[in-house]
Tab-separated table of C-alpha atoms in Angstrom:
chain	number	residue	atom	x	y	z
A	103	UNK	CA	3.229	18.394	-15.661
A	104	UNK	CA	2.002	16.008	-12.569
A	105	UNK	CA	-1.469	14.195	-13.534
A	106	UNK	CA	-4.466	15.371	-11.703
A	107	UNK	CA	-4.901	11.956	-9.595
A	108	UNK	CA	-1.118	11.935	-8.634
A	109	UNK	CA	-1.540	15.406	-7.433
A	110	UNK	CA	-4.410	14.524	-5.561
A	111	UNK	CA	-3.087	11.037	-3.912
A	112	UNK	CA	0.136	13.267	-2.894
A	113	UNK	CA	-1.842	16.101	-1.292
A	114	UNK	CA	-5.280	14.642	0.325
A	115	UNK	CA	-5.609	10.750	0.086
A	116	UNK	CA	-1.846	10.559	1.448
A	117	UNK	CA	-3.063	12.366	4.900
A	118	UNK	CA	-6.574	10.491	4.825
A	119	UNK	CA	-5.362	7.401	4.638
A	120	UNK	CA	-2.448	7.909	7.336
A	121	UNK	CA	-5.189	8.797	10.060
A	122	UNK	CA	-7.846	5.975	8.781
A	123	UNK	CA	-5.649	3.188	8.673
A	124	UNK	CA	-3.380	4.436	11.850
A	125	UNK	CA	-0.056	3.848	9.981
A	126	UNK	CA	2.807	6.032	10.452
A	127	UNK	CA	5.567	4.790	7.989
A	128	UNK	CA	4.835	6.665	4.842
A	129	UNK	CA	6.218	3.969	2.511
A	130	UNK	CA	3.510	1.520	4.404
A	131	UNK	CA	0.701	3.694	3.062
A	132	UNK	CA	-1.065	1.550	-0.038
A	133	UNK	CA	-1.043	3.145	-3.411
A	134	UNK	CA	-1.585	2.000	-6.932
A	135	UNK	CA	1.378	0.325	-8.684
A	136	UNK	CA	0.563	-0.510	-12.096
A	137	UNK	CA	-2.744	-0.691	-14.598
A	138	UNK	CA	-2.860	-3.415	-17.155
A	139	UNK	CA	-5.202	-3.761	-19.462
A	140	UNK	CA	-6.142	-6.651	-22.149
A	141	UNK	CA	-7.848	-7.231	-24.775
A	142	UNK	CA	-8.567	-10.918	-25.858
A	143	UNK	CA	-9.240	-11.163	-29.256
A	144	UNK	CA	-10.978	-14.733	-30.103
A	145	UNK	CA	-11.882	-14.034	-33.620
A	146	UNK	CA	-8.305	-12.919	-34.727
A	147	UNK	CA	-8.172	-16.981	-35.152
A	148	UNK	CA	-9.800	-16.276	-38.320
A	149	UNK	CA	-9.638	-12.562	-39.095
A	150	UNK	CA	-5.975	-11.305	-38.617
A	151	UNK	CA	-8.085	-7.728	-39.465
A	152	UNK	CA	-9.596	-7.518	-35.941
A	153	UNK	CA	-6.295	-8.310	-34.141
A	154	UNK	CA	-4.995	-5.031	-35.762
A	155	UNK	CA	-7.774	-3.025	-34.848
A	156	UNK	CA	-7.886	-3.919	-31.174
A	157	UNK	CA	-4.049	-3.003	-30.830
A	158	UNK	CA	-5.055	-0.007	-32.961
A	159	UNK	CA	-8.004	0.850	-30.199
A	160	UNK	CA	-5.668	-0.056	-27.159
A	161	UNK	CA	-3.043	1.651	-28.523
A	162	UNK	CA	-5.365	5.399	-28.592
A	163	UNK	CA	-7.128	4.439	-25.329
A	164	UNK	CA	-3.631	3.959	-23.048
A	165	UNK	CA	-0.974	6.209	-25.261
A	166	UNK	CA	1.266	2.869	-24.971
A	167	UNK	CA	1.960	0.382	-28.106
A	168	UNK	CA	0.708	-2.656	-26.932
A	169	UNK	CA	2.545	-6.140	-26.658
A	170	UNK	CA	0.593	-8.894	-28.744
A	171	UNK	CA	-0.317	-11.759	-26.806
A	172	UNK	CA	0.219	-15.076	-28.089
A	173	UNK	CA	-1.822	-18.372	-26.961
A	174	UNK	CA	0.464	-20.647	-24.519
A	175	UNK	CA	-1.441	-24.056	-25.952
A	176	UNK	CA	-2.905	-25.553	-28.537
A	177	UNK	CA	-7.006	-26.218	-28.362
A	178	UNK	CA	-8.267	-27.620	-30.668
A	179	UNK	CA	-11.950	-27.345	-29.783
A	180	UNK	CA	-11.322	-23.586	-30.672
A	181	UNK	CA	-9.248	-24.158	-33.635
A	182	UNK	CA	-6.512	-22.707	-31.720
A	183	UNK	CA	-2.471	-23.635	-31.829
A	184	UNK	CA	0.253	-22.602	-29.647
A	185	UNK	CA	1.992	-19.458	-30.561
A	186	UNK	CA	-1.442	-17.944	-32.560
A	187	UNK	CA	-2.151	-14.305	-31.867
A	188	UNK	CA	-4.647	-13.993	-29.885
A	189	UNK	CA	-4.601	-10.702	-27.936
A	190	UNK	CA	-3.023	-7.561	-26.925
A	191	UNK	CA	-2.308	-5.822	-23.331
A	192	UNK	CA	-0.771	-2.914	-21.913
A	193	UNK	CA	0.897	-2.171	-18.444
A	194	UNK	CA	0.969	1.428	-17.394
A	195	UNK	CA	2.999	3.048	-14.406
A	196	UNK	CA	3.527	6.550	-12.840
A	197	UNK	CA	1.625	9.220	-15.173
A	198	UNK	CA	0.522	7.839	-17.895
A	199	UNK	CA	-1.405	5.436	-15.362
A	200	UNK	CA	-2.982	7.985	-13.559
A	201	UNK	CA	-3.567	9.773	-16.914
A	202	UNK	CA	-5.635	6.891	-17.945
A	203	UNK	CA	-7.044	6.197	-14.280
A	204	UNK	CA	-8.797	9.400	-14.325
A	205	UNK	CA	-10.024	9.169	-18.000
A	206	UNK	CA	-11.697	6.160	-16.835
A	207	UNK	CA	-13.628	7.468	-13.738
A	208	UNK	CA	-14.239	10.948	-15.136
A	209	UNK	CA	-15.321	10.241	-18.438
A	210	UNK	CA	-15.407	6.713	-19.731
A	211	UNK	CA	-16.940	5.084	-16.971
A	212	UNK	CA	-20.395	7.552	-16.818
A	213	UNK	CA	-20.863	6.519	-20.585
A	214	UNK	CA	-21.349	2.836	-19.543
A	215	UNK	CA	-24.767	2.190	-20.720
A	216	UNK	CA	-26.767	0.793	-17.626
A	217	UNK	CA	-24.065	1.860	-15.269
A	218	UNK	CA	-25.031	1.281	-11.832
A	219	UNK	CA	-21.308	1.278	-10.552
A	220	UNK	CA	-18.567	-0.797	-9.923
A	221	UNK	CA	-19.006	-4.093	-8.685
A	222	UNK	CA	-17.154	-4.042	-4.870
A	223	UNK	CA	-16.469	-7.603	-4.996
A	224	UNK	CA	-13.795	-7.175	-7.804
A	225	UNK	CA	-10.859	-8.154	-5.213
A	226	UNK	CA	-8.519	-10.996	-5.454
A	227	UNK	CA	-7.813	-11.043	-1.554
A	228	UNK	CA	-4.344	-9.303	-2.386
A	229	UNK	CA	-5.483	-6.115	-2.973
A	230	UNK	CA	-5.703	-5.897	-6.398
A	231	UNK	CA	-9.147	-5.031	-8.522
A	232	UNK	CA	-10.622	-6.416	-12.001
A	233	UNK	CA	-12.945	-5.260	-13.911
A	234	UNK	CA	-14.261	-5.852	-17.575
A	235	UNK	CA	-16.030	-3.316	-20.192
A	236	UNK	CA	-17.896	-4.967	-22.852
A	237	UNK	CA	-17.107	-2.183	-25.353
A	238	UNK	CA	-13.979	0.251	-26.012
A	239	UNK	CA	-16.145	2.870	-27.745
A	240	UNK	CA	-16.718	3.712	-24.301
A	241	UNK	CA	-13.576	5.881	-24.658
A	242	UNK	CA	-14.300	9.390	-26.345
A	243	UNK	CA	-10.225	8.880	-27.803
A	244	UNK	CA	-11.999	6.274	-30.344
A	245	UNK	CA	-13.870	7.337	-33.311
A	246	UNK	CA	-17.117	5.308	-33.568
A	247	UNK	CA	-16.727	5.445	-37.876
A	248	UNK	CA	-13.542	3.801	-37.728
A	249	UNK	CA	-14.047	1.310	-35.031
A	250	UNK	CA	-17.146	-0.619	-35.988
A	251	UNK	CA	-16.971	-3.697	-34.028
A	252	UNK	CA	-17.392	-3.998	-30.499
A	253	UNK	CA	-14.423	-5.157	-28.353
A	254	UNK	CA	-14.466	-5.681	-24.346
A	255	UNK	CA	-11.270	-5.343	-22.703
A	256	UNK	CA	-10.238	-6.135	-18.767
A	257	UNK	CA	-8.479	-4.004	-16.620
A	258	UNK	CA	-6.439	-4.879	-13.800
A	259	UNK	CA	-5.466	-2.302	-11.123
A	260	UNK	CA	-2.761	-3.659	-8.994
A	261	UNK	CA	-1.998	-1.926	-5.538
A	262	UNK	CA	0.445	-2.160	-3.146
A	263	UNK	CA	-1.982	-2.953	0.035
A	264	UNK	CA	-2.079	-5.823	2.127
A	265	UNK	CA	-5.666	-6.670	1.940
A	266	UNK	CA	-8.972	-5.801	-0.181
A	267	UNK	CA	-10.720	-3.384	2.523
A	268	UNK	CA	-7.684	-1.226	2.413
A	269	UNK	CA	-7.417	-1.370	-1.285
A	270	UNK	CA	-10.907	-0.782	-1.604
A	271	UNK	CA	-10.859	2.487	0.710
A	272	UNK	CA	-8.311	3.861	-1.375
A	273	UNK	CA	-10.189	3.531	-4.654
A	274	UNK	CA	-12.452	5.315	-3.281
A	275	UNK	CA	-10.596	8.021	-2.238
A	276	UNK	CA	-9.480	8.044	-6.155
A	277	UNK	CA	-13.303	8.431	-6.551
A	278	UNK	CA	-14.095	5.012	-8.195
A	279	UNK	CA	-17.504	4.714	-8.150
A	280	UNK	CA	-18.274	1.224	-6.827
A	281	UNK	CA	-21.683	-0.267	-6.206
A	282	UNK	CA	-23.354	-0.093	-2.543
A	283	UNK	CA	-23.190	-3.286	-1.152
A	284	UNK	CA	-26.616	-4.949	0.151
């Protein structure tokens, strides 16, 4: 079964796209590579508990066991040595990245408390976006009782376009609901 979104890019955003940005290779045409997304766990310093239950949460929200991430130095301001878990992340391709795409602008993203939309200036001048959510529950996968404690998470969606405005115009043919700029 092909995913909603990849369905979609194939049979509208493809042609869209072709006549906005005047290109005629097909291959040249940007679309969305991979989705990571991390969770940094600070308190799993001290509570080994709350590392579990963010790879637990990551691990429901994506469909992918995550890959602990370890810290690369020692601070010691933080009470933090080299080689303590720290985190957890995930990288997604092909469907189960679309999957989770659309889960995030269809449902999870309207149950942002305050939403007023995505900030457009999320770019890193590659074409690729970040954003942050303060809370997982945001996710109807996760069941409020057994997840008590919030936990914020970034995602990263990495595209293959040259430059921001063109990976910005295809989000939004994906329907990601940024911001209007002032």
């Amino acid at each position: 079964m092909i995913p909603r979104l990849q369905e979609k890019y194939r049979n509208e955003i493809v042609p869209e796209l072709t006549k906005e940005l005047g290109v005629k290779n097909p291959m040249a045409i940007p679309r969305i590579e991979k989705i990571t997304v991390n969770m940094g766990v600070g308190s799993a310093i001290n509570e080994k508990k709350h590392l579990e239950e963010a790879v637990e949460a990551l691990s429901q929200i994506t469909g992918q066991k995550p890959v602990v991430t370890q810290a690369r130095k020692s601070i010691a301001g933080f009470r933090l040595r080299e080689g303590m878990k720290i985190g957890c992340k995930v990288t997604m391709r092909h469907q189960r990245m679309y999957e989770f795409l659309d889960r995030l602008i269809s449902l999870a993203l309207p149950r942002v408390r305050d939403f007023r939309g995505l900030n457009p200036n999320g770019f890193d001048k590659r074409g690729n976006y970040n954003m942050g959510l303060s809370e997982q529950l945001v996710f109807p996968e996760l069941n409020p009782d057994k997840f008590t404690r919030p936990q914020g998470m970034t995602i990263t969606i990495v595209t293959t376009a040259k430059n921001d405005d063109d990976a910005r115009l295809l989000l939004k043919k994906f329907g990601m609901p940024f911001r209007a700029e002032k």
